[in-house]
Amino acid sequence: FNKTFVDDIRGWNEICDRLHIWDYVINYAHSIMPFPNLYVLKPNIQFFINNGVTGIYEEACYYTKGSELQELRSYVMAKLLWDPSYDTDKAIDEFCAAYYGAAAPFVREYINVIHQSAQSNPDMHVRIYSPPTAGYLTPEVIEKSVALFDKAEAAVRDDAKLLHRVQVARLPIMYTQIALGTEASFAEKDGALVQQAGTDPGDLVARFEKIARAEGITRVREGGPQASLDAWLEARPKQGRKLDLETLQSGDLKVSVIPGLGGRIWSATYKGRELLRKVGEPG
């Protein structure tokens, strides 16, 4: 994936003596979602240095507080830019012990779980705009992460400052749960989509919002629709939500769209045969 970029850097090194890098080190489309890149920071920096780079700017989350492991990533980058030989595990361990107190072992194990999930697949390439469906946020990973954060919160429940830090570190898993596994389900009824009983993620969304507000989060991504926290929260499913459907037909092709969701297609049939596979249906 990165071969052409590597070739470019090596080529520039051959023809110039002032080479600076502006790097991107977070997910700009889902700033709170887990982004397991802590172990690629050091080899990237070393690659730059070994190929004539004399200036490196690591652009992380400049537009809001509360992005994924924001303080930890900044600490690791600062250590590596000061001393490119610094051990990444040592930096992570130092930060977790100082920042999360008694919860550190559980947060540290969570970091391992997320990174191992991405690193275990040699064909996986996580990009700076990868969605929650990228593949490394499996149900098993989420389940392990939830259990670890339950233990982490319990370990510091009597210290308000440390508890808040742990809860902020947990937001990426909550964000993923909301995006992947706990969105409301709907059924078609009388020309509209009606939310089904027992599928409301409101409690999780409410908890997410409470922690996010306390941290001062203002955006969940760099730009685009629903970039602000307010807009993103407003778009989450509400209890008993109803969405109108509009039907468009041309000959044997019939399409039902949802105007309230920007014209998203709900159903597409040709001669009565459904062309779309609903989420959760077998392949």
mmCIF file of C-alpha atoms in Angstrom:
data_model
loop_
_atom_site.group_PDB
_atom_site.id
_atom_site.type_symbol
_atom_site.label_atom_id
_atom_site.label_comp_id
_atom_site.label_asym_id
_atom_site.label_seq_id
_atom_site.Cartn_x
_atom_site.Cartn_y
_atom_site.Cartn_z
ATOM 1 C CA PHE A 1 0.000 0.000 0.000
ATOM 2 C CA ASN A 2 2.797 2.411 0.871
ATOM 3 C CA LYS A 3 5.410 1.372 -1.697
ATOM 4 C CA THR A 4 4.992 4.427 -3.919
ATOM 5 C CA PHE A 5 5.350 6.736 -0.912
ATOM 6 C CA VAL A 6 8.502 4.903 0.190
ATOM 7 C CA ASP A 7 9.909 5.235 -3.319
ATOM 8 C CA ASP A 8 9.100 8.964 -3.323
ATOM 9 C CA ILE A 9 10.913 9.605 -0.035
ATOM 10 C CA ARG A 10 13.984 7.721 -1.186
ATOM 11 C CA GLY A 11 13.921 9.582 -4.481
ATOM 12 C CA TRP A 12 13.640 13.000 -2.829
ATOM 13 C CA ASN A 13 16.507 12.091 -0.496
ATOM 14 C CA GLU A 14 18.734 11.600 -3.527
ATOM 15 C CA ILE A 15 18.086 15.050 -4.997
ATOM 16 C CA CYS A 16 17.605 17.431 -2.048
ATOM 17 C CA ASP A 17 19.185 18.212 1.310
ATOM 18 C CA ARG A 18 16.143 19.611 3.152
ATOM 19 C CA LEU A 19 13.375 17.060 3.545
ATOM 20 C CA HIS A 20 10.548 17.580 6.036
ATOM 21 C CA ILE A 21 7.524 15.366 6.735
ATOM 22 C CA TRP A 22 3.958 16.259 7.718
ATOM 23 C CA ASP A 23 2.512 12.959 8.951
ATOM 24 C CA TYR A 24 -1.050 11.962 9.949
ATOM 25 C CA VAL A 25 -1.402 9.712 12.982
ATOM 26 C CA ILE A 26 -5.116 9.423 13.838
ATOM 27 C CA ASN A 27 -8.376 8.431 12.184
ATOM 28 C CA TYR A 28 -9.848 11.698 10.906
ATOM 29 C CA ALA A 29 -13.221 10.205 9.990
ATOM 30 C CA HIS A 30 -13.754 8.531 13.379
ATOM 31 C CA SER A 31 -11.521 10.348 15.832
ATOM 32 C CA ILE A 32 -12.799 8.464 18.884
ATOM 33 C CA MET A 33 -12.756 4.976 17.345
ATOM 34 C CA PRO A 34 -9.831 2.680 18.308
ATOM 35 C CA PHE A 35 -6.885 3.359 15.986
ATOM 36 C CA PRO A 36 -4.135 0.817 16.745
ATOM 37 C CA ASN A 37 -1.063 2.562 15.361
ATOM 38 C CA LEU A 38 1.107 3.031 18.455
ATOM 39 C CA TYR A 39 3.601 0.427 17.284
ATOM 40 C CA VAL A 40 4.071 1.898 13.808
ATOM 41 C CA LEU A 41 5.052 5.363 15.046
ATOM 42 C CA LYS A 42 8.635 4.351 15.881
ATOM 43 C CA PRO A 43 9.440 2.434 12.650
ATOM 44 C CA ASN A 44 7.932 5.262 10.596
ATOM 45 C CA ILE A 45 10.031 7.887 12.366
ATOM 46 C CA GLN A 46 13.135 5.752 11.980
ATOM 47 C CA PHE A 47 12.401 5.255 8.274
ATOM 48 C CA PHE A 48 12.178 9.006 7.805
ATOM 49 C CA ILE A 49 15.441 9.638 9.649
ATOM 50 C CA ASN A 50 17.248 6.896 7.735
ATOM 51 C CA ASN A 51 16.190 8.535 4.471
ATOM 52 C CA GLY A 52 17.380 12.078 5.034
ATOM 53 C CA VAL A 53 14.380 13.614 6.800
ATOM 54 C CA THR A 54 15.400 16.395 9.194
ATOM 55 C CA GLY A 55 11.972 17.672 10.241
ATOM 56 C CA ILE A 56 8.861 15.713 11.303
ATOM 57 C CA TYR A 57 5.462 17.090 12.242
ATOM 58 C CA GLU A 58 3.025 14.503 13.615
ATOM 59 C CA GLU A 59 -0.502 15.814 13.110
ATOM 60 C CA ALA A 60 -2.889 14.251 15.604
ATOM 61 C CA CYS A 61 -6.259 15.562 16.790
ATOM 62 C CA TYR A 62 -6.047 19.342 16.701
ATOM 63 C CA TYR A 63 -9.791 20.056 16.668
ATOM 64 C CA THR A 64 -11.187 18.593 19.899
ATOM 65 C CA LYS A 65 -10.353 17.068 23.233
ATOM 66 C CA GLY A 66 -11.106 13.422 23.878
ATOM 67 C CA SER A 67 -9.966 11.699 20.705
ATOM 68 C CA GLU A 68 -8.803 8.097 21.043
ATOM 69 C CA LEU A 69 -5.941 7.746 23.582
ATOM 70 C CA GLN A 70 -5.042 11.347 22.805
ATOM 71 C CA GLU A 71 -2.690 11.922 25.731
ATOM 72 C CA LEU A 72 -0.953 8.551 25.414
ATOM 73 C CA ARG A 73 -0.304 8.949 21.684
ATOM 74 C CA SER A 74 1.135 12.427 22.256
ATOM 75 C CA TYR A 75 3.423 11.074 24.994
ATOM 76 C CA VAL A 76 4.712 8.239 22.799
ATOM 77 C CA MET A 77 5.338 10.594 19.875
ATOM 78 C CA ALA A 78 7.137 13.121 22.078
ATOM 79 C CA LYS A 79 9.430 10.419 23.446
ATOM 80 C CA LEU A 80 10.224 9.057 19.979
ATOM 81 C CA LEU A 81 10.820 12.444 18.359
ATOM 82 C CA TRP A 82 13.216 13.330 21.196
ATOM 83 C CA ASP A 83 14.912 9.913 21.104
ATOM 84 C CA PRO A 84 13.978 7.741 18.080
ATOM 85 C CA SER A 85 15.506 4.693 19.787
ATOM 86 C CA TYR A 86 13.109 4.922 22.740
ATOM 87 C CA ASP A 87 11.211 1.710 23.444
ATOM 88 C CA THR A 88 7.516 1.971 22.578
ATOM 89 C CA ASP A 89 6.408 -0.505 25.240
ATOM 90 C CA LYS A 90 8.378 1.383 27.863
ATOM 91 C CA ALA A 91 6.696 4.643 26.860
ATOM 92 C CA ILE A 92 3.218 3.073 26.984
ATOM 93 C CA ASP A 93 3.912 1.453 30.359
ATOM 94 C CA GLU A 94 5.277 4.711 31.799
ATOM 95 C CA PHE A 95 2.279 6.687 30.684
ATOM 96 C CA CYS A 96 -0.351 4.180 31.804
ATOM 97 C CA ALA A 97 1.172 3.838 35.277
ATOM 98 C CA ALA A 98 1.337 7.614 35.764
ATOM 99 C CA TYR A 99 -2.008 8.492 34.180
ATOM 100 C CA TYR A 100 -4.378 5.645 35.107
ATOM 101 C CA GLY A 101 -3.044 4.599 38.502
ATOM 102 C CA ALA A 102 -4.503 1.316 39.759
ATOM 103 C CA ALA A 103 -6.416 0.911 36.475
ATOM 104 C CA ALA A 104 -3.187 0.872 34.431
ATOM 105 C CA PRO A 105 -2.861 -2.940 34.054
ATOM 106 C CA PHE A 106 -6.350 -3.204 32.574
ATOM 107 C CA VAL A 107 -5.963 -0.253 30.205
ATOM 108 C CA ARG A 108 -2.592 -1.662 29.150
ATOM 109 C CA GLU A 109 -4.139 -5.046 28.387
ATOM 110 C CA TYR A 110 -6.874 -3.329 26.372
ATOM 111 C CA ILE A 111 -4.199 -1.577 24.289
ATOM 112 C CA ASN A 112 -2.650 -4.984 23.621
ATOM 113 C CA VAL A 113 -5.994 -6.495 22.620
ATOM 114 C CA ILE A 114 -6.730 -3.752 20.089
ATOM 115 C CA HIS A 115 -3.265 -3.785 18.545
ATOM 116 C CA GLN A 116 -2.979 -7.565 18.394
ATOM 117 C CA SER A 117 -6.303 -7.766 16.583
ATOM 118 C CA ALA A 118 -5.058 -5.462 13.825
ATOM 119 C CA GLN A 119 -1.530 -6.880 13.686
ATOM 120 C CA SER A 120 -2.664 -10.511 13.549
ATOM 121 C CA ASN A 121 -3.923 -10.059 9.994
ATOM 122 C CA PRO A 122 -1.024 -9.317 7.605
ATOM 123 C CA ASP A 123 -3.497 -8.303 4.892
ATOM 124 C CA MET A 124 -5.150 -5.611 6.995
ATOM 125 C CA HIS A 125 -4.193 -2.024 6.220
ATOM 126 C CA VAL A 126 -5.766 0.475 8.609
ATOM 127 C CA ARG A 127 -6.130 3.891 6.997
ATOM 128 C CA ILE A 128 -6.726 7.337 8.450
ATOM 129 C CA TYR A 129 -10.358 7.180 7.296
ATOM 130 C CA SER A 130 -11.115 3.520 8.085
ATOM 131 C CA PRO A 131 -14.701 2.884 9.321
ATOM 132 C CA PRO A 132 -15.736 0.840 12.376
ATOM 133 C CA THR A 133 -16.273 -2.075 9.976
ATOM 134 C CA ALA A 134 -12.535 -2.171 9.126
ATOM 135 C CA GLY A 135 -12.279 -5.701 10.528
ATOM 136 C CA TYR A 136 -10.186 -5.530 13.690
ATOM 137 C CA LEU A 137 -13.074 -4.475 15.937
ATOM 138 C CA THR A 138 -14.634 -7.924 16.135
ATOM 139 C CA PRO A 139 -17.346 -8.928 18.631
ATOM 140 C CA GLU A 140 -14.698 -10.855 20.566
ATOM 141 C CA VAL A 141 -12.414 -7.806 20.766
ATOM 142 C CA ILE A 142 -15.277 -5.604 21.918
ATOM 143 C CA GLU A 143 -16.360 -8.151 24.533
ATOM 144 C CA LYS A 144 -12.812 -8.410 25.943
ATOM 145 C CA SER A 145 -12.451 -4.634 25.944
ATOM 146 C CA VAL A 146 -15.718 -4.094 27.792
ATOM 147 C CA ALA A 147 -14.671 -6.593 30.477
ATOM 148 C CA LEU A 148 -11.268 -4.921 30.878
ATOM 149 C CA PHE A 149 -12.777 -1.458 31.245
ATOM 150 C CA ASP A 150 -15.280 -2.751 33.792
ATOM 151 C CA LYS A 151 -12.277 -3.899 35.864
ATOM 152 C CA ALA A 152 -10.407 -0.651 35.189
ATOM 153 C CA GLU A 153 -13.303 1.485 36.398
ATOM 154 C CA ALA A 154 -13.737 -0.673 39.485
ATOM 155 C CA ALA A 155 -10.045 -0.288 40.319
ATOM 156 C CA VAL A 156 -10.298 3.516 40.542
ATOM 157 C CA ARG A 157 -13.946 3.976 41.480
ATOM 158 C CA ASP A 158 -13.003 5.986 44.599
ATOM 159 C CA ASP A 159 -10.823 8.473 42.692
ATOM 160 C CA ALA A 160 -12.933 10.830 40.571
ATOM 161 C CA LYS A 161 -10.014 12.109 38.490
ATOM 162 C CA LEU A 162 -8.649 8.667 37.617
ATOM 163 C CA LEU A 163 -12.150 7.284 37.015
ATOM 164 C CA HIS A 164 -12.847 10.032 34.497
ATOM 165 C CA ARG A 165 -9.570 9.318 32.682
ATOM 166 C CA VAL A 166 -10.478 5.630 32.440
ATOM 167 C CA GLN A 167 -13.961 6.461 31.185
ATOM 168 C CA VAL A 168 -12.517 8.705 28.478
ATOM 169 C CA ALA A 169 -10.201 5.869 27.456
ATOM 170 C CA ARG A 170 -13.302 3.668 27.227
ATOM 171 C CA LEU A 171 -15.170 6.010 24.871
ATOM 172 C CA PRO A 172 -13.613 4.425 21.722
ATOM 173 C CA ILE A 173 -15.155 1.057 22.574
ATOM 174 C CA MET A 174 -18.490 2.688 23.375
ATOM 175 C CA TYR A 175 -18.326 4.602 20.084
ATOM 176 C CA THR A 176 -17.729 1.312 18.273
ATOM 177 C CA GLN A 177 -20.558 -0.430 20.111
ATOM 178 C CA ILE A 178 -22.937 2.350 19.117
ATOM 179 C CA ALA A 179 -21.739 2.348 15.502
ATOM 180 C CA LEU A 180 -21.666 -1.423 15.009
ATOM 181 C CA GLY A 181 -23.719 -3.434 17.374
ATOM 182 C CA THR A 182 -26.346 -1.414 19.137
ATOM 183 C CA GLU A 183 -28.031 0.698 16.513
ATOM 184 C CA ALA A 184 -31.806 0.346 16.584
ATOM 185 C CA SER A 185 -33.502 -2.125 14.263
ATOM 186 C CA PHE A 186 -36.556 -1.151 12.239
ATOM 187 C CA ALA A 187 -39.416 -2.947 10.527
ATOM 188 C CA GLU A 188 -41.571 -1.677 7.686
ATOM 189 C CA LYS A 189 -45.142 -0.893 8.658
ATOM 190 C CA ASP A 190 -47.816 1.177 6.923
ATOM 191 C CA GLY A 191 -45.375 2.909 4.594
ATOM 192 C CA ALA A 192 -42.840 3.788 7.290
ATOM 193 C CA LEU A 193 -40.005 2.254 9.309
ATOM 194 C CA VAL A 194 -40.857 1.748 12.959
ATOM 195 C CA GLN A 195 -38.235 1.039 15.602
ATOM 196 C CA GLN A 196 -38.593 -2.398 17.130
ATOM 197 C CA ALA A 197 -39.001 -2.974 20.835
ATOM 198 C CA GLY A 198 -35.875 -3.829 22.772
ATOM 199 C CA THR A 199 -33.436 -2.333 20.251
ATOM 200 C CA ASP A 200 -32.932 1.109 21.732
ATOM 201 C CA PRO A 201 -29.255 1.942 22.441
ATOM 202 C CA GLY A 202 -30.306 5.024 24.361
ATOM 203 C CA ASP A 203 -28.671 4.045 27.656
ATOM 204 C CA LEU A 204 -25.265 3.557 26.009
ATOM 205 C CA VAL A 205 -25.602 6.767 24.022
ATOM 206 C CA ALA A 206 -26.608 8.671 27.152
ATOM 207 C CA ARG A 207 -23.583 7.347 29.024
ATOM 208 C CA PHE A 208 -21.319 8.185 26.094
ATOM 209 C CA GLU A 209 -22.694 11.736 25.981
ATOM 210 C CA LYS A 210 -22.233 12.278 29.717
ATOM 211 C CA ILE A 211 -18.547 11.303 29.585
ATOM 212 C CA ALA A 212 -17.945 13.205 26.333
ATOM 213 C CA ARG A 213 -19.488 16.400 27.724
ATOM 214 C CA ALA A 214 -17.452 16.121 30.911
ATOM 215 C CA GLU A 215 -14.267 15.777 28.852
ATOM 216 C CA GLY A 216 -15.142 18.726 26.614
ATOM 217 C CA ILE A 217 -15.431 16.820 23.343
ATOM 218 C CA THR A 218 -16.846 19.000 20.577
ATOM 219 C CA ARG A 219 -16.270 16.870 17.449
ATOM 220 C CA VAL A 220 -16.195 13.170 16.581
ATOM 221 C CA ARG A 221 -14.432 13.672 13.235
ATOM 222 C CA GLU A 222 -12.481 16.338 11.439
ATOM 223 C CA GLY A 223 -15.219 17.495 9.081
ATOM 224 C CA GLY A 224 -18.247 16.571 7.038
ATOM 225 C CA PRO A 225 -21.824 15.731 8.082
ATOM 226 C CA GLN A 226 -22.321 14.946 11.769
ATOM 227 C CA ALA A 227 -18.801 16.096 12.606
ATOM 228 C CA SER A 228 -19.900 17.921 15.739
ATOM 229 C CA LEU A 229 -20.734 15.949 18.844
ATOM 230 C CA ASP A 230 -24.187 17.543 18.907
ATOM 231 C CA ALA A 231 -24.985 16.491 15.333
ATOM 232 C CA TRP A 232 -23.629 12.982 15.852
ATOM 233 C CA LEU A 233 -25.702 12.493 18.996
ATOM 234 C CA GLU A 234 -28.805 13.877 17.310
ATOM 235 C CA ALA A 235 -28.453 11.261 14.570
ATOM 236 C CA ARG A 236 -28.408 8.343 17.019
ATOM 237 C CA PRO A 237 -31.636 6.304 17.183
ATOM 238 C CA LYS A 238 -34.322 7.544 19.534
ATOM 239 C CA GLN A 239 -36.836 5.374 21.384
ATOM 240 C CA GLY A 240 -39.925 4.733 19.263
ATOM 241 C CA ARG A 241 -38.429 6.516 16.261
ATOM 242 C CA LYS A 242 -40.436 6.463 13.032
ATOM 243 C CA LEU A 243 -38.980 7.117 9.577
ATOM 244 C CA ASP A 244 -41.148 7.789 6.566
ATOM 245 C CA LEU A 245 -40.546 5.858 3.353
ATOM 246 C CA GLU A 246 -40.936 7.053 -0.237
ATOM 247 C CA THR A 247 -41.325 4.572 -3.085
ATOM 248 C CA LEU A 248 -39.895 5.150 -6.558
ATOM 249 C CA GLN A 249 -40.805 2.817 -9.418
ATOM 250 C CA SER A 250 -39.761 2.426 -13.028
ATOM 251 C CA GLY A 251 -41.129 -0.600 -14.785
ATOM 252 C CA ASP A 252 -40.298 -3.706 -12.752
ATOM 253 C CA LEU A 253 -37.733 -1.866 -10.593
ATOM 254 C CA LYS A 254 -39.074 -0.568 -7.287
ATOM 255 C CA VAL A 255 -36.972 1.306 -4.727
ATOM 256 C CA SER A 256 -37.956 2.480 -1.241
ATOM 257 C CA VAL A 257 -35.871 5.333 0.166
ATOM 258 C CA ILE A 258 -35.706 7.118 3.531
ATOM 259 C CA PRO A 259 -35.879 10.907 3.028
ATOM 260 C CA GLY A 260 -35.063 11.525 6.694
ATOM 261 C CA LEU A 261 -31.698 9.807 6.212
ATOM 262 C CA GLY A 262 -30.647 11.654 3.091
ATOM 263 C CA GLY A 263 -32.437 9.339 0.668
ATOM 264 C CA ARG A 264 -30.786 6.136 1.918
ATOM 265 C CA ILE A 265 -32.181 3.063 0.181
ATOM 266 C CA TRP A 266 -34.218 0.720 2.392
ATOM 267 C CA SER A 267 -35.372 -1.762 -0.236
ATOM 268 C CA ALA A 268 -34.815 -2.387 -3.947
ATOM 269 C CA THR A 269 -36.814 -5.024 -5.798
ATOM 270 C CA TYR A 270 -36.893 -6.184 -9.403
ATOM 271 C CA LYS A 271 -39.949 -8.182 -10.453
ATOM 272 C CA GLY A 272 -40.705 -8.655 -6.749
ATOM 273 C CA ARG A 273 -37.241 -10.007 -5.894
ATOM 274 C CA GLU A 274 -35.306 -8.127 -3.204
ATOM 275 C CA LEU A 275 -31.919 -6.955 -4.494
ATOM 276 C CA LEU A 276 -30.473 -5.856 -1.150
ATOM 277 C CA ARG A 277 -29.292 -8.074 1.680
ATOM 278 C CA LYS A 278 -30.441 -6.814 5.075
ATOM 279 C CA VAL A 279 -27.890 -6.625 7.898
ATOM 280 C CA GLY A 280 -27.809 -9.905 9.775
ATOM 281 C CA GLU A 281 -29.181 -12.033 6.952
ATOM 282 C CA PRO A 282 -27.093 -15.035 5.853
ATOM 283 C CA GLY A 283 -25.028 -14.636 2.698
#
